[in-house]
CSV table of C-alpha atoms in Angstrom, one decimal:
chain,number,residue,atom,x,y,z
O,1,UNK,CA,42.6,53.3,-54.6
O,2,UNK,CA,46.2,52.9,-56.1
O,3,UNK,CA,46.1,50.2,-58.8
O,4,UNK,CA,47.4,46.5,-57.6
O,5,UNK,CA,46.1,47.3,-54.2
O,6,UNK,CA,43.7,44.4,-52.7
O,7,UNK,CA,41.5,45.7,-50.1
O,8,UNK,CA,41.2,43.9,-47.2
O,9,UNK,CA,38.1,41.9,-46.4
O,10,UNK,CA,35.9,43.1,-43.1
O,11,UNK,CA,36.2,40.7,-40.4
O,12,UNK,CA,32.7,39.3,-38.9
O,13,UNK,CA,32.6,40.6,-34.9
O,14,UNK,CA,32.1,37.1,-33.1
O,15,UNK,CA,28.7,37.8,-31.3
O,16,UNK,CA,29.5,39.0,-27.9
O,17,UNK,CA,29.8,36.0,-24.8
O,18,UNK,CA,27.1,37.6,-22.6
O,19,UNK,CA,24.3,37.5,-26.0
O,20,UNK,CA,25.7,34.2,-26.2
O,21,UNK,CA,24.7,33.1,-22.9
O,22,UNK,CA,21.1,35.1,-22.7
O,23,UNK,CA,20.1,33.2,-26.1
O,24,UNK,CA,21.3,29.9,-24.1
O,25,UNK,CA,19.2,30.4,-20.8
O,26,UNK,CA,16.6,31.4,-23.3
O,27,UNK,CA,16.5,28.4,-24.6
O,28,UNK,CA,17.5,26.1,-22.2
O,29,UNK,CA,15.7,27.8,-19.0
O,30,UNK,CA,12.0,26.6,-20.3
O,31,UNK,CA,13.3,23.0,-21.5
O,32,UNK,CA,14.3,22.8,-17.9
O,33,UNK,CA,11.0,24.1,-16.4
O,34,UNK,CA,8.7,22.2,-18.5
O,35,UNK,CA,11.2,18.8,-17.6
O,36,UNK,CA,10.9,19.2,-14.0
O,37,UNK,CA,6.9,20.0,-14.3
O,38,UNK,CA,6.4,17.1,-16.2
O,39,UNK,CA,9.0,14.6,-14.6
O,40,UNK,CA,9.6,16.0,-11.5
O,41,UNK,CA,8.8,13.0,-9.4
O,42,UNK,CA,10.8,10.6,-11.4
O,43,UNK,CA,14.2,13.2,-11.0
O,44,UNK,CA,13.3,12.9,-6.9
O,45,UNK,CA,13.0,9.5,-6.9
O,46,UNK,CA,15.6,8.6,-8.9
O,47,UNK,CA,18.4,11.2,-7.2
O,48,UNK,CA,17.0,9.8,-3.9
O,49,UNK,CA,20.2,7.8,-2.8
O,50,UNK,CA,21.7,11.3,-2.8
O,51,UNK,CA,19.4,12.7,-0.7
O,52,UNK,CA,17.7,10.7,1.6
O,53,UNK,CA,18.8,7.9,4.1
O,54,UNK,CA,17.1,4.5,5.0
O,55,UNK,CA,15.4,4.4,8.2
O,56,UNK,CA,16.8,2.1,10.9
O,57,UNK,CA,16.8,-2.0,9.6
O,58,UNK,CA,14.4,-4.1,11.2
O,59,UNK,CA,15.5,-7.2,13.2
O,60,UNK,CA,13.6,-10.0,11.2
O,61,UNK,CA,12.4,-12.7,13.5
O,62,UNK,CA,12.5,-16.0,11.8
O,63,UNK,CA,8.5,-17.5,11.2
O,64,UNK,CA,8.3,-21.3,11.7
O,65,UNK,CA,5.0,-22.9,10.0
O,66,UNK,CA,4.3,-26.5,8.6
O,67,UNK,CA,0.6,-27.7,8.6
O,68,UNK,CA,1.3,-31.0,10.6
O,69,UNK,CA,3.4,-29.4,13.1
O,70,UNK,CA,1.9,-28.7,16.4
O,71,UNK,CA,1.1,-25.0,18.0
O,72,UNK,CA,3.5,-26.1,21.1
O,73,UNK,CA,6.2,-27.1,18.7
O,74,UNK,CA,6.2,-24.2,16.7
O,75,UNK,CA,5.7,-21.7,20.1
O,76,UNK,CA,9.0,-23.5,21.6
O,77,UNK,CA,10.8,-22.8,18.0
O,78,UNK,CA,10.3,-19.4,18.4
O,79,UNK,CA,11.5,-18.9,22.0
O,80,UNK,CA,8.1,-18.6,23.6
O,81,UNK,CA,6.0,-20.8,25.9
O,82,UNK,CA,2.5,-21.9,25.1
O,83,UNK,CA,-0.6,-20.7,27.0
O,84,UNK,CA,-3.1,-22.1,28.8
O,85,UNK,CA,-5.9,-20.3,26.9
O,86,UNK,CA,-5.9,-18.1,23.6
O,87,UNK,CA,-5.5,-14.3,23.4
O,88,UNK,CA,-8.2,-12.5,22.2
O,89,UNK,CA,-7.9,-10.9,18.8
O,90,UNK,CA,-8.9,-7.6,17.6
O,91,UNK,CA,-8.9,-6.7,13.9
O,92,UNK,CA,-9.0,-3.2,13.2
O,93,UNK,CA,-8.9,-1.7,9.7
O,94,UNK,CA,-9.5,1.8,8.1
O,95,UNK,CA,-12.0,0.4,5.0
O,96,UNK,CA,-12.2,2.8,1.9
O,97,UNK,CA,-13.9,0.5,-0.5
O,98,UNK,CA,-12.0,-2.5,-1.1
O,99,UNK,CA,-14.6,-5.0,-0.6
O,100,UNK,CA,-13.4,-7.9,-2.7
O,101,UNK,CA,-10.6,-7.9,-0.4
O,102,UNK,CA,-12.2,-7.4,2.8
O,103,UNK,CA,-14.0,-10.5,2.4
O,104,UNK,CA,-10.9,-12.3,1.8
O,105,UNK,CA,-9.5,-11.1,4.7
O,106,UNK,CA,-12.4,-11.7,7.0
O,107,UNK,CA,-12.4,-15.3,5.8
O,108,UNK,CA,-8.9,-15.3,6.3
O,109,UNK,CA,-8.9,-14.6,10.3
O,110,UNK,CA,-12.4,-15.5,11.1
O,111,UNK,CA,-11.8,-18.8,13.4
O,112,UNK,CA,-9.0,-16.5,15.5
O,113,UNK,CA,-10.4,-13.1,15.5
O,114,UNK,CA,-12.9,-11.8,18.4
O,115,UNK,CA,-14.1,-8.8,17.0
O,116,UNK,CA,-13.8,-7.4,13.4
O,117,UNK,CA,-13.6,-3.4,13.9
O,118,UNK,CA,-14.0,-0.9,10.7
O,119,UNK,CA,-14.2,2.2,10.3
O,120,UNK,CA,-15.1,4.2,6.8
O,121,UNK,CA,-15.8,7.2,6.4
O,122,UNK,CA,-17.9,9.3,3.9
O,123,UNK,CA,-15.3,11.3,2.3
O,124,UNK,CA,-11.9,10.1,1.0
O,125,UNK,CA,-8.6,11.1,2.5
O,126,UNK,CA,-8.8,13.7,-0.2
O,127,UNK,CA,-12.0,15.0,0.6
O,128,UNK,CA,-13.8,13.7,-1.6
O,129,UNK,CA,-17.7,12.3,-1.0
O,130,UNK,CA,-18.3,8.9,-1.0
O,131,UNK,CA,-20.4,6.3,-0.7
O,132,UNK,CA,-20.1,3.9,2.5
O,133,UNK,CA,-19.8,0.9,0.5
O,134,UNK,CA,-19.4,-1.7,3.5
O,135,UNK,CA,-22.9,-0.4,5.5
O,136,UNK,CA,-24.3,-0.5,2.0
O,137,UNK,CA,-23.0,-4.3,1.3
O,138,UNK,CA,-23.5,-6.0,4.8
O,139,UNK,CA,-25.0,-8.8,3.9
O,140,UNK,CA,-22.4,-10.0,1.7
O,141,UNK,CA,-20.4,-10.3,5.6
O,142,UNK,CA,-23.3,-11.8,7.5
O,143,UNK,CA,-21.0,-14.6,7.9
O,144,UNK,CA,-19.2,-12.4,10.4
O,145,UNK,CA,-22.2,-10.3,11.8
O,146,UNK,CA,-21.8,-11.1,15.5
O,147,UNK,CA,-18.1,-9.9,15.4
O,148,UNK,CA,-18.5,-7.1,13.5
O,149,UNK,CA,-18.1,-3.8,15.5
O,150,UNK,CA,-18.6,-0.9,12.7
O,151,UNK,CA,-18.4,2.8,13.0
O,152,UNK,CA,-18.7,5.8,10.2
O,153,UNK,CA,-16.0,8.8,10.9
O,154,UNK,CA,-17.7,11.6,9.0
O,155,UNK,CA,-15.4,13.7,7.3
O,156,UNK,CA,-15.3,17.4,7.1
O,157,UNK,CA,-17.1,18.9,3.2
O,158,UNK,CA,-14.6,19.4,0.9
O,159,UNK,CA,-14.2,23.4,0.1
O,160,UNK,CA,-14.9,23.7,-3.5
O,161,UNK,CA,-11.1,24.7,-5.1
O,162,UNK,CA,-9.5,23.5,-1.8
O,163,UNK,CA,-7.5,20.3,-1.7
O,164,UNK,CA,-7.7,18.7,1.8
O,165,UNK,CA,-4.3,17.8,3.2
O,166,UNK,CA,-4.9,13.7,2.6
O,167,UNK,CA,-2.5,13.1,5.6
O,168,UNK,CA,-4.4,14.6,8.3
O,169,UNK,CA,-7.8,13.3,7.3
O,170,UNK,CA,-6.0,10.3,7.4
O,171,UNK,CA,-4.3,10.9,11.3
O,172,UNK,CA,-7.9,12.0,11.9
O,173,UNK,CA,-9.6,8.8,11.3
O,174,UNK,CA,-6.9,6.9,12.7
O,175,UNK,CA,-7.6,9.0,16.0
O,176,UNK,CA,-11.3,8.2,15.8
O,177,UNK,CA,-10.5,3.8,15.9
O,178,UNK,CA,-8.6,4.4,19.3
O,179,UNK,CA,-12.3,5.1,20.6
O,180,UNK,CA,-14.1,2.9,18.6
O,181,UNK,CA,-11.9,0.0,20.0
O,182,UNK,CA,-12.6,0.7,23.2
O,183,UNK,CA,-16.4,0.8,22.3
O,184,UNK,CA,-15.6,-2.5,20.8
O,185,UNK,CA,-14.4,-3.8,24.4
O,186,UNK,CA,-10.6,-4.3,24.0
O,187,UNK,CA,-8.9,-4.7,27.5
O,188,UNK,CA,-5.1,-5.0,28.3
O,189,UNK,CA,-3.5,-8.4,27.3
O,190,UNK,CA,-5.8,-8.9,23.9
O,191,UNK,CA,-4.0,-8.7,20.8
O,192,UNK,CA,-4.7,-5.5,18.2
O,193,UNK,CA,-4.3,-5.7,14.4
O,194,UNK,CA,-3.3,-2.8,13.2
O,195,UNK,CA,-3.2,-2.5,9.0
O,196,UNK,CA,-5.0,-1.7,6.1
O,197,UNK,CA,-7.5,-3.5,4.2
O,198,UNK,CA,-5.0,-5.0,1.8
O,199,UNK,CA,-2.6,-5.9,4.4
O,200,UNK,CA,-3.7,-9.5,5.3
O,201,UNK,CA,-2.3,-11.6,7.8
O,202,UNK,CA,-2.1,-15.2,7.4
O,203,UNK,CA,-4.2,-17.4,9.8
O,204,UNK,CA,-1.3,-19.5,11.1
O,205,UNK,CA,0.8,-16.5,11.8
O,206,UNK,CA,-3.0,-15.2,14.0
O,207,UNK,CA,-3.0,-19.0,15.5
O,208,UNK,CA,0.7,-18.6,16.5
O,209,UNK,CA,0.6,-15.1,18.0
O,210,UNK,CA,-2.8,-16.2,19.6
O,211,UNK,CA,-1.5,-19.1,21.4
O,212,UNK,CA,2.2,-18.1,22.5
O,213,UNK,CA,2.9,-16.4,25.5
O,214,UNK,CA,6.3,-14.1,25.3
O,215,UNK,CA,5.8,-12.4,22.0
O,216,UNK,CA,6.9,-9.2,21.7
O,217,UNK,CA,4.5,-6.4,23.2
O,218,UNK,CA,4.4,-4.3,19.4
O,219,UNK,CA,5.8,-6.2,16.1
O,220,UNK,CA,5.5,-5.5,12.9
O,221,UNK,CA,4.4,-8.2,10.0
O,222,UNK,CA,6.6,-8.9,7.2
O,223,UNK,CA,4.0,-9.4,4.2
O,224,UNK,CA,4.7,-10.8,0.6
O,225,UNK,CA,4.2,-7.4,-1.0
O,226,UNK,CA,1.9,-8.3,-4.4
O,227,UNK,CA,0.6,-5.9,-7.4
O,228,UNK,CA,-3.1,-5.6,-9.2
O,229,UNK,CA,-3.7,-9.4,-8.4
O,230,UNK,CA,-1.2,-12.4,-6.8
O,231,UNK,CA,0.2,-12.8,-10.2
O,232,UNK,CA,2.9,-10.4,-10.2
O,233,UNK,CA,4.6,-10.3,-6.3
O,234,UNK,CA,7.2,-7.3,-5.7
O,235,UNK,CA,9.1,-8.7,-2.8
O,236,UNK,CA,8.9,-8.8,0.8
O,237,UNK,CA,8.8,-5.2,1.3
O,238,UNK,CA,5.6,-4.5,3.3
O,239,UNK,CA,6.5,-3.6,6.7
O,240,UNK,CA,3.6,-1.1,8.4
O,241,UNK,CA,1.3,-4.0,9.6
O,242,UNK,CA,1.4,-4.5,13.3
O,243,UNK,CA,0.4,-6.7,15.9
O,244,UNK,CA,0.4,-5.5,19.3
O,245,UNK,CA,-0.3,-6.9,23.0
O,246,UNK,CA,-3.0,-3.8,24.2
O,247,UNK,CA,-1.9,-1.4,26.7
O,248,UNK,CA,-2.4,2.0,28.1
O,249,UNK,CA,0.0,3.0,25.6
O,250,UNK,CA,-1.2,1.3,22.1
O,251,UNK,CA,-2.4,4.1,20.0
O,252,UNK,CA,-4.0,3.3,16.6
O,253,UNK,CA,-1.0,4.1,14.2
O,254,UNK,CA,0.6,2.7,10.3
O,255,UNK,CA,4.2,3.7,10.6
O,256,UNK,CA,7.3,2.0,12.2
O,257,UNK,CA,6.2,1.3,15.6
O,258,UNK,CA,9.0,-1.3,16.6
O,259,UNK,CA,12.3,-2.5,15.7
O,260,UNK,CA,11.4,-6.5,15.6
O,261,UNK,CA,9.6,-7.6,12.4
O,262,UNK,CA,8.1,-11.4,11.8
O,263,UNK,CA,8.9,-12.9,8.7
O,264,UNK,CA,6.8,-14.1,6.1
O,265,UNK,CA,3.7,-13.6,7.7
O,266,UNK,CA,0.8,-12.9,5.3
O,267,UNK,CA,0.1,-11.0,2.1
O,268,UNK,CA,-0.2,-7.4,0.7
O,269,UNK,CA,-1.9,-6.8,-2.4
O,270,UNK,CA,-1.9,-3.4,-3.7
O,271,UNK,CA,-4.5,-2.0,-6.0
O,272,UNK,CA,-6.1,-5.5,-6.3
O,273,UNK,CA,-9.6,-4.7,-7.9
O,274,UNK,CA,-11.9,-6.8,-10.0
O,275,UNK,CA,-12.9,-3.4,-11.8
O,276,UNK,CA,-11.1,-0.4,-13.7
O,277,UNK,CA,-13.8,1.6,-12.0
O,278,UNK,CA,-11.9,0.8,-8.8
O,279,UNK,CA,-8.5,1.7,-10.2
O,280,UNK,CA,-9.9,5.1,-10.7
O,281,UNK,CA,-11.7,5.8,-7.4
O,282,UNK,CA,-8.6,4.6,-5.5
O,283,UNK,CA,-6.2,6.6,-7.6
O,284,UNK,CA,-7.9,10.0,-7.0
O,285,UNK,CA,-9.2,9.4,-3.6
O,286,UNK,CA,-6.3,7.6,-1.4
O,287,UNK,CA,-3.5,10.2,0.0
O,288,UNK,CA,-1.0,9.8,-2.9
O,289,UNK,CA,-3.8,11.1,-5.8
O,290,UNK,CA,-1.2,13.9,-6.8
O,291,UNK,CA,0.4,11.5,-8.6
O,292,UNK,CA,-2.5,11.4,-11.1
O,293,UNK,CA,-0.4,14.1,-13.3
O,294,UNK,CA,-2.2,14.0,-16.4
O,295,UNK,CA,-6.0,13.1,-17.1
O,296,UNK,CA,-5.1,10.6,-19.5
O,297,UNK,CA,-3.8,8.3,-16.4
O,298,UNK,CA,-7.3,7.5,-15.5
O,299,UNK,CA,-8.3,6.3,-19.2
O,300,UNK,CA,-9.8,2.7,-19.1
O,301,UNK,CA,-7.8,1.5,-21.6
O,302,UNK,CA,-4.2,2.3,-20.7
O,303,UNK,CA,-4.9,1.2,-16.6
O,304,UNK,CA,-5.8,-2.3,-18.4
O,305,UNK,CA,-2.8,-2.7,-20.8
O,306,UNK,CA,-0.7,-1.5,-17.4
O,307,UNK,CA,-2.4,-4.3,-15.3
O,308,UNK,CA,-1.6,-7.1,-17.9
O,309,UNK,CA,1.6,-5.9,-17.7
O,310,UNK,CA,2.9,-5.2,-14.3
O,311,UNK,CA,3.8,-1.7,-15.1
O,312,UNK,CA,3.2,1.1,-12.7
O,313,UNK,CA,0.0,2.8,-12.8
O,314,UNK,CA,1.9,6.3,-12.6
O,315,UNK,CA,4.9,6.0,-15.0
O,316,UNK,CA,7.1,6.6,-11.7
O,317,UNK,CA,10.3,4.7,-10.8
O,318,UNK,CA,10.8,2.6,-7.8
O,319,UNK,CA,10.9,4.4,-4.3
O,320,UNK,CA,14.3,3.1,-3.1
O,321,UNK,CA,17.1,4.4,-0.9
O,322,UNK,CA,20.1,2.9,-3.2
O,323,UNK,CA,20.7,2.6,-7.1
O,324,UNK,CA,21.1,-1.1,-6.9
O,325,UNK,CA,17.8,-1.2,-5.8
O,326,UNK,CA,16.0,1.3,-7.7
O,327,UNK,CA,18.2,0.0,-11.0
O,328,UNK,CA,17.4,-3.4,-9.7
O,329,UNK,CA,13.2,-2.7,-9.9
O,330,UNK,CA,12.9,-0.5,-12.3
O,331,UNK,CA,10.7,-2.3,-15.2
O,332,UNK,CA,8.1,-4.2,-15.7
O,333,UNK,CA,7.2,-6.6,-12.4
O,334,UNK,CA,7.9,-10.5,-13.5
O,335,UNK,CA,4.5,-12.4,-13.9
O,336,UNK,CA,5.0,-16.1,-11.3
O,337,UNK,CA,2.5,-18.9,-12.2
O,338,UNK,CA,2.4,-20.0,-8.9
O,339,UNK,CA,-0.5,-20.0,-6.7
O,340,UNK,CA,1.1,-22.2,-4.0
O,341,UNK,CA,1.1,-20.6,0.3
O,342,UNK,CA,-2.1,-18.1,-1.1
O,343,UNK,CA,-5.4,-17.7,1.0
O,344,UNK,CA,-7.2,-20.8,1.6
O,345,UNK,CA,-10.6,-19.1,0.6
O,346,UNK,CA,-9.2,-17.5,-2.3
O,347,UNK,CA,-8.3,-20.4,-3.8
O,348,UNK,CA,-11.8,-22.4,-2.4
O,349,UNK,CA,-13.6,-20.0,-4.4
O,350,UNK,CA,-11.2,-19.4,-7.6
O,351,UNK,CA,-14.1,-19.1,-10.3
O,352,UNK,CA,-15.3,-15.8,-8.0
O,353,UNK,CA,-11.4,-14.5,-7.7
O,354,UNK,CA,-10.1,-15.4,-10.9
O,355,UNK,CA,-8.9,-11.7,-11.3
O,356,UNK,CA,-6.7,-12.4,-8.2
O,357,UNK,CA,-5.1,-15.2,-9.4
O,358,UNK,CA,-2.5,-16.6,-12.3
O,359,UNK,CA,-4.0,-15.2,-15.8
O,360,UNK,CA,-6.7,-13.3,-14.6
O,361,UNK,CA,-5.3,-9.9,-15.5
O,362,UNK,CA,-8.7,-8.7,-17.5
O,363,UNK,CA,-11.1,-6.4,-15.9
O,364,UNK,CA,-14.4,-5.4,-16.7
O,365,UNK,CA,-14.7,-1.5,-17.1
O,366,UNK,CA,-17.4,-0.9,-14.5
């Protein structure tokens, strides 16, 4: 090399674009699986305004109610006549094992209600084997013996490694009531309850519908939507209660069913147990238990803490067809102190529902 010459320093080849974007989907590719594994719910339910629509909106029939106001009053303020006699009332229900519940209910809609019909079954809607817990408690509803009409649907045996589709267990043992009402005696022109367990009319909204004539043939109940006990209430979002004037058409069914909905007409209290023990059986066995993602959702200790603090028992957002709403109800549900327009018995027998009312948010494991 000639003396004074510099030699010129090698220049670094930038690594080419296409390694560039292999090392990137490398990378990035398995974040993206294991987000969607883990959170895939949540990413549906919270893109859900983009991809789903709202189903038709209800027309909301305004609910007239004071206690000293008389059933031919409050008939004439909603349009209708009064009759000369009452409707019969038939209260069917799908029980599970909601028992603390069921005897509010019961209590609820005794003086209107002619016959009480349940049917449980001895699997879940999962498949699962069960006990029948309401033939195994009946004396704790002998107060309603002569209007009980009870029936047990007996599920198919779960296939070991086979998960039951929940939904047509369910559609199964919805098929089986249409019988068992008519075994119960049900004629054209009674009145037929139609909800869950949890879904609880109120008795003057069962007085009103019993004693007006010109209601419409198949409505559904607005119900003060409530969560884990009456101390933290959601909104008025409970819709698939329905009350419907029996005819050769009325088929046993919880979906929308009508287009008129009566306001303010009782309560809905989800996952309202007096134990953890009941958290659990309901959160494996009713036909949402795939969203029991993790084993660690069933600990005793963590369902508690959620319960005191209205959070969901899940860790999923709200199901909601806009952001304003979703935004809106995402969180923590607000604790009320109220226990004003709740079920006379409940509150009759407070020291033996404390868990259902204001401050009662402690349950006993088993």
């Amino acid at each position: 090399m000639a003396a004074g010459r510099c030699s010129r320093p090698r220049l670094r080849r930038a690594p080419p674009t296409k390694f560039l974007f292999i090392l990137f989907l490398l990378i990035v590719t398995p974040i993206c699986v294991l987000t969607i594994y883990t959170h895939g719910q949540n990413i549906s339910y919270f893109l859900r305004p983009l991809w789903d629509n709202p189903p038709p909106p209800f027309t909301h029939m305004p609910h007239y109610y004071a206690e000293d106001v008389s059933i031919n009053q409050l008939c004439r303020l909603h349009g209708w006549s009064i009759r000369s006699k009452p409707r019969r009332i038939f209260d069917a229900i799908i029980f599970s094992h909601e028992l603390d519940l069921l005897e509010l209910r019961w209590k609820e809609l005794y003086p209107y209600v002619t016959k009480f019909v349940i049917l449980e079954s001895n699997t879940t809607v999962t498949g699962i084997p069960k006990p029948l817990f309401f033939a195994e408690n009946l004396d704790r509803f002998k107060f309603a013996r002569k209007k009980i009409v009870h029936s047990v649907f007996m599920g198919p045996k779960a296939v070991p490694g086979v998960r039951e589709d929940p939904f047509v267990l369910e559609s199964a043992q919805r098929g089986a009531m249409n019988y068992l009402l008519q075994n119960a005696g049900i004629s054209d022109g009674d009145l037929l309850i139609m909800a869950d367990t949890d879904e609880i009319p109120s008795a003057h909204t069962m007085k009103l519908l019993q004693w007006c004539d010109g209601i419409p043939p198949v409505m559904h109940l607005e119900l003060k939507h409530f969560m884990y006990s009456f101390e933290f209430p959601v909104d008025f979002s409970s819709w698939r209660a329905t009350a419907h004037v029996y005819g050769p058409g009325t088929h046993y069914r919880h979906s929308r069913q009508a287009d008129v909905i009566l306001s303010d007409a009782g309560w809905h209290c989800s996952f309202c147990f007096r134990r953890i023990s009941e958290f659990v059986f309901k959160m494996t066995a009713y036909s949402h238990a795939d969203r029991v993602r993790r084993p660690d959702f069933l600990d005793f200790d963590r369902i508690q803490k959620i319960i005191c603090q209205g959070n969901d028992l899940f860790d999923m957002l709200p199901e909601e067809y806009t952001f304003h709403e979703l935004i809106k109800k995402m969180g923590s549900i607000p604790k009320s102190n109220s226990a004003v327009h709740l079920p006379g018995y409940l509150l009759n027998n407070a020291d033996k529902f404390r868990f259902l009312l204001p401050g009662g948010c402690l349950r006993p494991p088993e």
